Coordinates of C-alpha atoms and ligand atoms in Angstrom, one line a residue:
X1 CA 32.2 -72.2 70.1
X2 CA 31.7 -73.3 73.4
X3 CA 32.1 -70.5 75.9
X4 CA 33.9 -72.9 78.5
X5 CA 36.6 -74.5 75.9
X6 CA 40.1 -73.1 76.7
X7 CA 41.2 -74.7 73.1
X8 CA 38.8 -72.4 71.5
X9 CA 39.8 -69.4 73.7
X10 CA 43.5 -70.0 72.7
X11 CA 42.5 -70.1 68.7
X12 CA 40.4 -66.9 69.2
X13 CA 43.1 -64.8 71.2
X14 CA 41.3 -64.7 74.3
X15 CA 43.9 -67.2 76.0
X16 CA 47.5 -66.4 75.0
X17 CA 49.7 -69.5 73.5
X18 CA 53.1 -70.0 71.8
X19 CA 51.7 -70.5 68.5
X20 CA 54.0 -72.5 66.2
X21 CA 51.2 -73.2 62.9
X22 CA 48.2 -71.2 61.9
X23 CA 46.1 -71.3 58.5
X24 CA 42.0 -71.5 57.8
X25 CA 41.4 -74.7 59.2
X26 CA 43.9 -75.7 61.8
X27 CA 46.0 -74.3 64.3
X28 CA 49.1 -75.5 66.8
X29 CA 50.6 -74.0 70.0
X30 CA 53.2 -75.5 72.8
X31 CA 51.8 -77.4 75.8
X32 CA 51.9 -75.8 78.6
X33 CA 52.9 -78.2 80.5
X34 CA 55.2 -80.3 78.4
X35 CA 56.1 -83.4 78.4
X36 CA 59.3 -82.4 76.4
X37 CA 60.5 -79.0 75.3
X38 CA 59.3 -78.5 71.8
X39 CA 55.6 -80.5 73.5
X40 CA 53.3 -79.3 70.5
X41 CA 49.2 -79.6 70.6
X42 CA 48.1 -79.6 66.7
X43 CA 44.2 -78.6 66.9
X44 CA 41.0 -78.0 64.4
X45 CA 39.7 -74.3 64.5
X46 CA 36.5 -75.6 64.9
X47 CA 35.3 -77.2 68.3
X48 CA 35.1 -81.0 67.9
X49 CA 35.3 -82.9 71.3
X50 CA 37.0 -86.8 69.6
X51 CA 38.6 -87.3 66.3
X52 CA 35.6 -89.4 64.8
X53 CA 33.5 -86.1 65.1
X54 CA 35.7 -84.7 62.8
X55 CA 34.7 -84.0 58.9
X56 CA 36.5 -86.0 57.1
X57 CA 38.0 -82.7 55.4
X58 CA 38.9 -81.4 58.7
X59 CA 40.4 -84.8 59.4
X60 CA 42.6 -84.5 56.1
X61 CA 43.9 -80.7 57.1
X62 CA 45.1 -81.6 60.6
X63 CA 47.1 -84.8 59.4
X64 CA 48.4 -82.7 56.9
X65 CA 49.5 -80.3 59.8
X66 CA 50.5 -82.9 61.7
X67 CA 52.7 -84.4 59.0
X68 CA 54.6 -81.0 58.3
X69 CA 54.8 -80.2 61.9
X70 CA 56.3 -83.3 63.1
X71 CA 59.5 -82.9 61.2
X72 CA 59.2 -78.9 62.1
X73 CA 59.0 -79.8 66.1
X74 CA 61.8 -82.5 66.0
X75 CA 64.2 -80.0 64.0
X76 CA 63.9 -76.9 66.5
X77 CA 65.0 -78.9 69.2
X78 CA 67.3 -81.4 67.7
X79 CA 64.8 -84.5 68.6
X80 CA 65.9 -87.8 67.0
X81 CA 62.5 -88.9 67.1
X82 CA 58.3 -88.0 68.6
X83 CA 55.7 -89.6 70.0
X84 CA 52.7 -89.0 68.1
X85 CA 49.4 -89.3 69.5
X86 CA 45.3 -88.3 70.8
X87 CA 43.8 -89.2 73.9
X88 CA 40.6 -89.4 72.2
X89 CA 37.4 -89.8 74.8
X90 CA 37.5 -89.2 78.6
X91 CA 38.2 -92.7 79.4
X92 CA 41.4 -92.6 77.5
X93 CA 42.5 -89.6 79.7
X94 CA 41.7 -86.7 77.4
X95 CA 41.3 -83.7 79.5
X96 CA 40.4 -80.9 77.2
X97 CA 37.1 -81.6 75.1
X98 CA 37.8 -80.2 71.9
X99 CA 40.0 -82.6 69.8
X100 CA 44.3 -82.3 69.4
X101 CA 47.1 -84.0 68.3
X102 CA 50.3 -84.2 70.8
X103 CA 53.8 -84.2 69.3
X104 CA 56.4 -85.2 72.3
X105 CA 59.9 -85.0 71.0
X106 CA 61.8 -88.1 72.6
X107 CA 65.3 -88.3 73.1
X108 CA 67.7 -91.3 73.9
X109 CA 67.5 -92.0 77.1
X110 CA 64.8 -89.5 78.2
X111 CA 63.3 -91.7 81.0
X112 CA 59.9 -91.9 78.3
X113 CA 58.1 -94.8 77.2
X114 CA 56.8 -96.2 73.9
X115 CA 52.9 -95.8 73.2
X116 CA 51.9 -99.0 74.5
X117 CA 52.6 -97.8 78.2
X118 CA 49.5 -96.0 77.5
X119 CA 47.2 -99.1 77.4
X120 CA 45.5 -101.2 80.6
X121 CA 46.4 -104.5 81.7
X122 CA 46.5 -106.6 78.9
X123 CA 43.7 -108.8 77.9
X124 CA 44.2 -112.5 77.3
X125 CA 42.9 -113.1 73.8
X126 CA 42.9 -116.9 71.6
X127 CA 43.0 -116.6 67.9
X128 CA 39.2 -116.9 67.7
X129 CA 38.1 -113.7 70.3
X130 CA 41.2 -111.6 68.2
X131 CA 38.9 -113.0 64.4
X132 CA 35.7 -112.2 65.7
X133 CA 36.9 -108.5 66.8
X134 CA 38.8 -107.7 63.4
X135 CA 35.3 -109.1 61.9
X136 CA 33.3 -106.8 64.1
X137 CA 35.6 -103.8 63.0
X138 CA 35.2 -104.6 59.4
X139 CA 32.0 -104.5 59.4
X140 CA 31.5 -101.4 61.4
X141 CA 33.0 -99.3 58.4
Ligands
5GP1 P1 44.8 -84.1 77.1 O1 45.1 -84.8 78.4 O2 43.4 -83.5 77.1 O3 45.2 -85.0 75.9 O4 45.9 -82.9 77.0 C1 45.6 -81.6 77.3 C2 46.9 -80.9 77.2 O5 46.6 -79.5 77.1 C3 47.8 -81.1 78.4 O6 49.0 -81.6 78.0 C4 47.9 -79.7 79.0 O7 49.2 -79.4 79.6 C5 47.5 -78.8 77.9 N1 46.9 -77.5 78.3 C6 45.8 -77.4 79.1 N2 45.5 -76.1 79.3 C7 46.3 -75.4 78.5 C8 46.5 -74.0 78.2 O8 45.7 -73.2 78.7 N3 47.5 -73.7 77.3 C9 48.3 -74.6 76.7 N4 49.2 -74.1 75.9 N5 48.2 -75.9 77.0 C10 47.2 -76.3 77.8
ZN2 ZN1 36.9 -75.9 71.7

């Protein structure tokens, strides 16, 4: 584990967290700082900075964490509904280099925004730049 990684330090004691989810693999604690109350951070045990560094099988556990957890969040503090989501890579605004899932209870009316506040300005694509990108992903896989 990196020496410097405050995630790591949180799943091996040394930092202390509200911990809300633990097993072999994955393990989930309140933000800090939350963006909500009932802000949860669902994380792999193991120190992986984006979620395409992930094993696949460690991708599989923390979705499955992710799916029981999301109900378990929203239920403790009577959330109609979550934003879900990773900043996944510096650029995107992920501050802490090892790799986690928020869950952000939302309310009606809380003053939030949907997930597509999250992007830039928005590019001015025709039909044929939006093909040849859904081409280029397909044949990255
Ligand atoms: P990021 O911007 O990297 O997606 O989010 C990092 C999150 O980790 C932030 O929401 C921040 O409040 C939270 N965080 C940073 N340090 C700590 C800490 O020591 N303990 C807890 N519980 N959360 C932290
Ligand atoms: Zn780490």
């Amino acid at each position: 584990m990196p020496e410097d990684c405050i995630f790591c330090q949180i799943v091996a004691g040394e930092i202390p967290s509200n911990t809300v989810y633990e097993d072999d693999e994955v393990f989930a604690f309140l933000d800090v700082n939350p963006l909500a109350p009932g802000h949860t951070l669902v994380i792999p045990k193991d120190h992986h900075e984006r979620l395409n560094d992930l094993p696949a099988d460690l991708a599989d556990d923390l979705y499955e964490a992710l799916h029981e957890l999301i109900p378990a969040v929203e239920d403790a503090v009577d959330a109609p509904a979550s934003n879900v989501g990773f900043n996944n890579g510096e650029a995107s605004g992920q501050e802490v280099p090892h790799v986690h899932g928020h869950i952000i209870p939302r309310f009606e009316d809380d003053g939030g925004h949907p997930i597509h506040a999250v992007g830039g300005s928005p590019p001015d694509l025709d039909d044929d730049e939006l093909a040849a990108i859904a081409e280029d992903v397909a044949a990255n896989q």
